[in-house]
mmCIF file of C-alpha atoms in Angstrom:
data_model
loop_
_atom_site.group_PDB
_atom_site.id
_atom_site.type_symbol
_atom_site.label_atom_id
_atom_site.label_comp_id
_atom_site.label_asym_id
_atom_site.label_seq_id
_atom_site.Cartn_x
_atom_site.Cartn_y
_atom_site.Cartn_z
ATOM 1 C CA MET A 1489 -48.785 131.186 -14.806
ATOM 2 C CA ILE A 1490 -49.613 127.720 -13.577
ATOM 3 C CA ARG A 1491 -45.989 127.031 -12.625
ATOM 4 C CA SER A 1492 -45.649 130.202 -10.561
ATOM 5 C CA SER A 1493 -48.816 129.369 -8.617
ATOM 6 C CA TYR A 1494 -47.177 126.110 -7.456
ATOM 7 C CA ARG A 1495 -43.869 127.777 -6.546
ATOM 8 C CA ARG A 1496 -45.286 130.091 -3.917
ATOM 9 C CA PRO A 1497 -46.845 127.362 -1.723
ATOM 10 C CA ALA A 1498 -43.677 125.298 -2.103
ATOM 11 C CA LEU A 1499 -41.536 128.236 -0.990
ATOM 12 C CA ILE A 1500 -43.825 128.929 1.945
ATOM 13 C CA ALA A 1501 -43.794 125.258 2.965
ATOM 14 C CA SER A 1502 -39.998 125.045 2.782
ATOM 15 C CA GLY A 1503 -39.681 128.280 4.765
ATOM 16 C CA CYS A 1504 -42.010 126.915 7.448
ATOM 17 C CA ALA A 1505 -40.077 123.654 7.600
ATOM 18 C CA ALA A 1506 -36.793 125.521 8.007
ATOM 19 C CA THR A 1507 -38.274 127.675 10.767
ATOM 20 C CA LEU A 1508 -39.655 124.620 12.549
ATOM 21 C CA LEU A 1509 -36.282 122.857 12.416
ATOM 22 C CA ALA A 1510 -34.527 125.953 13.734
ATOM 23 C CA CYS A 1511 -36.967 126.122 16.643
ATOM 24 C CA VAL A 1512 -36.600 122.433 17.456
ATOM 25 C CA TYR A 1513 -32.801 122.565 17.378
ATOM 26 C CA GLY A 1514 -32.820 125.848 19.305
ATOM 27 C CA LEU A 1515 -34.926 124.284 22.047
ATOM 28 C CA ARG A 1516 -32.709 121.227 22.135
ATOM 29 C CA GLY A 1517 -29.699 123.470 22.635
ATOM 30 C CA ALA A 1518 -31.413 125.142 25.576
ATOM 31 C CA ASP A 1519 -31.366 121.806 27.428
ATOM 32 C CA GLN A 1520 -27.600 121.582 27.248
ATOM 33 C CA PRO A 1521 -25.763 122.683 30.410
ATOM 34 C CA VAL A 1522 -23.920 125.971 30.093
ATOM 35 C CA ALA A 1523 -20.225 125.750 30.908
ATOM 36 C CA ASN A 1524 -19.080 127.608 34.024
ATOM 37 C CA PRO A 1525 -17.765 131.056 33.029
ATOM 38 C CA ALA A 1526 -15.289 131.289 35.931
ATOM 39 C CA PRO A 1527 -12.484 132.477 33.578
ATOM 40 C CA VAL A 1528 -14.647 135.467 32.550
ATOM 41 C CA PHE A 1529 -15.297 136.315 36.193
ATOM 42 C CA GLN A 1530 -11.590 135.934 36.971
ATOM 43 C CA GLN A 1531 -10.569 138.191 34.106
ATOM 44 C CA TYR A 1532 -13.135 140.978 34.452
ATOM 45 C CA CYS A 1533 -14.584 140.886 37.979
ATOM 46 C CA VAL A 1534 -12.294 139.420 40.612
ATOM 47 C CA GLY A 1535 -9.927 142.412 40.530
ATOM 48 C CA CYS A 1536 -12.526 144.408 42.501
ATOM 49 C CA HIS A 1537 -14.888 141.694 43.734
ATOM 50 C CA ASN A 1538 -12.465 139.486 45.641
ATOM 51 C CA ASP A 1539 -12.232 138.244 49.224
ATOM 52 C CA LYS A 1540 -10.020 141.180 50.231
ATOM 53 C CA LEU A 1541 -11.932 144.079 48.630
ATOM 54 C CA SER A 1542 -15.432 142.602 48.339
ATOM 55 C CA THR A 1543 -16.618 145.714 46.491
ATOM 56 C CA ALA A 1544 -20.378 146.274 46.990
ATOM 57 C CA GLY A 1545 -20.369 143.295 49.332
ATOM 58 C CA ILE A 1546 -19.721 140.864 46.466
ATOM 59 C CA SER A 1547 -16.756 138.502 46.366
ATOM 60 C CA LEU A 1548 -16.771 136.569 43.134
ATOM 61 C CA GLU A 1549 -13.867 134.530 44.475
ATOM 62 C CA LYS A 1550 -16.198 133.248 47.186
ATOM 63 C CA LEU A 1551 -19.168 132.865 44.822
ATOM 64 C CA ILE A 1552 -17.163 130.875 42.266
ATOM 65 C CA ALA A 1553 -15.693 128.616 44.962
ATOM 66 C CA ALA A 1554 -19.087 127.798 46.504
ATOM 67 C CA PRO A 1555 -20.382 124.356 45.515
ATOM 68 C CA SER A 1556 -23.875 125.704 44.788
ATOM 69 C CA VAL A 1557 -25.501 129.002 43.846
ATOM 70 C CA ALA A 1558 -28.101 128.299 46.534
ATOM 71 C CA GLU A 1559 -25.778 129.507 49.263
ATOM 72 C CA ASN A 1560 -25.525 132.920 47.610
ATOM 73 C CA TYR A 1561 -28.702 133.116 45.550
ATOM 74 C CA GLN A 1562 -29.294 136.861 46.017
ATOM 75 C CA ALA A 1563 -25.673 137.749 45.315
ATOM 76 C CA TRP A 1564 -25.799 135.775 42.049
ATOM 77 C CA GLU A 1565 -29.016 137.582 41.103
ATOM 78 C CA ARG A 1566 -27.214 140.904 41.619
ATOM 79 C CA VAL A 1567 -24.222 139.776 39.565
ATOM 80 C CA SER A 1568 -26.541 138.640 36.768
ATOM 81 C CA ALA A 1569 -28.427 141.943 36.764
ATOM 82 C CA MET A 1570 -25.259 144.058 36.725
ATOM 83 C CA LEU A 1571 -23.708 142.046 33.905
ATOM 84 C CA GLY A 1572 -26.931 141.871 31.911
ATOM 85 C CA GLN A 1573 -27.519 145.621 32.187
ATOM 86 C CA LYS A 1574 -23.858 146.286 31.324
ATOM 87 C CA ARG A 1575 -23.414 148.188 34.590
ATOM 88 C CA MET A 1576 -20.418 146.036 35.465
ATOM 89 C CA PRO A 1577 -17.562 146.124 34.863
ATOM 90 C CA PRO A 1578 -17.662 149.906 35.224
ATOM 91 C CA ALA A 1579 -16.861 152.223 32.323
ATOM 92 C CA GLY A 1580 -13.147 152.625 31.794
ATOM 93 C CA MET A 1581 -12.401 149.055 32.859
ATOM 94 C CA PRO A 1582 -11.784 146.149 30.461
ATOM 95 C CA GLN A 1583 -15.112 144.740 29.301
ATOM 96 C CA PRO A 1584 -16.143 141.216 28.317
ATOM 97 C CA ASN A 1585 -17.435 140.995 24.784
ATOM 98 C CA ASP A 1586 -21.158 140.472 24.244
ATOM 99 C CA GLU A 1587 -20.731 136.705 23.837
ATOM 100 C CA GLN A 1588 -18.791 136.373 27.100
ATOM 101 C CA ARG A 1589 -21.298 138.568 28.905
ATOM 102 C CA ALA A 1590 -24.282 136.593 27.552
ATOM 103 C CA HIS A 1591 -22.558 133.308 28.434
ATOM 104 C CA ALA A 1592 -21.932 134.441 32.032
ATOM 105 C CA VAL A 1593 -25.497 135.700 32.490
ATOM 106 C CA GLY A 1594 -26.872 132.532 30.869
ATOM 107 C CA TRP A 1595 -24.831 130.348 33.211
ATOM 108 C CA ILE A 1596 -26.045 132.241 36.267
ATOM 109 C CA HIS A 1597 -29.667 131.958 35.118
ATOM 110 C CA SER A 1598 -29.290 128.243 34.370
ATOM 111 C CA GLN A 1599 -27.873 127.634 37.845
ATOM 112 C CA LEU A 1600 -30.575 129.668 39.570
ATOM 113 C CA ASP A 1601 -33.324 128.031 37.510
ATOM 114 C CA ALA A 1602 -31.962 124.559 38.276
ATOM 115 C CA TYR A 1603 -31.997 125.377 41.988
ATOM 116 C CA ILE A 1604 -35.583 126.676 41.783
ATOM 117 C CA GLN A 1605 -36.750 123.562 39.915
ATOM 118 C CA ALA A 1606 -34.993 121.232 42.338
ATOM 119 C CA HIS A 1607 -36.619 122.911 45.325
ATOM 120 C CA ALA A 1608 -40.056 123.736 43.910
ATOM 121 C CA GLY A 1609 -43.011 122.671 46.018
#
């Protein structure tokens, strides 16, 4: 009985330590820049959202080529929303996998957030 009463606090403490480490390393990873997902956009989006067609008024060719998201902030917000809600690419078209989709949305958000922080106040 005495031994088992010491095991429970030890298990709880080790579980808390593991959770804390996971949180710390997770937060550290959030600081890392997200690589540009241009290949995902090229593969799944540019077929319809190019300079020639500009479907829905969006040309991902133009957006990708721009040096900053600031020039096309609202367009990038729309792209992020459509990808995040899985409304684009449309049904019946090749789809990025969940990891590619999350990476693209994460990159857009990181770029928009960086612009907001740089121009706050």
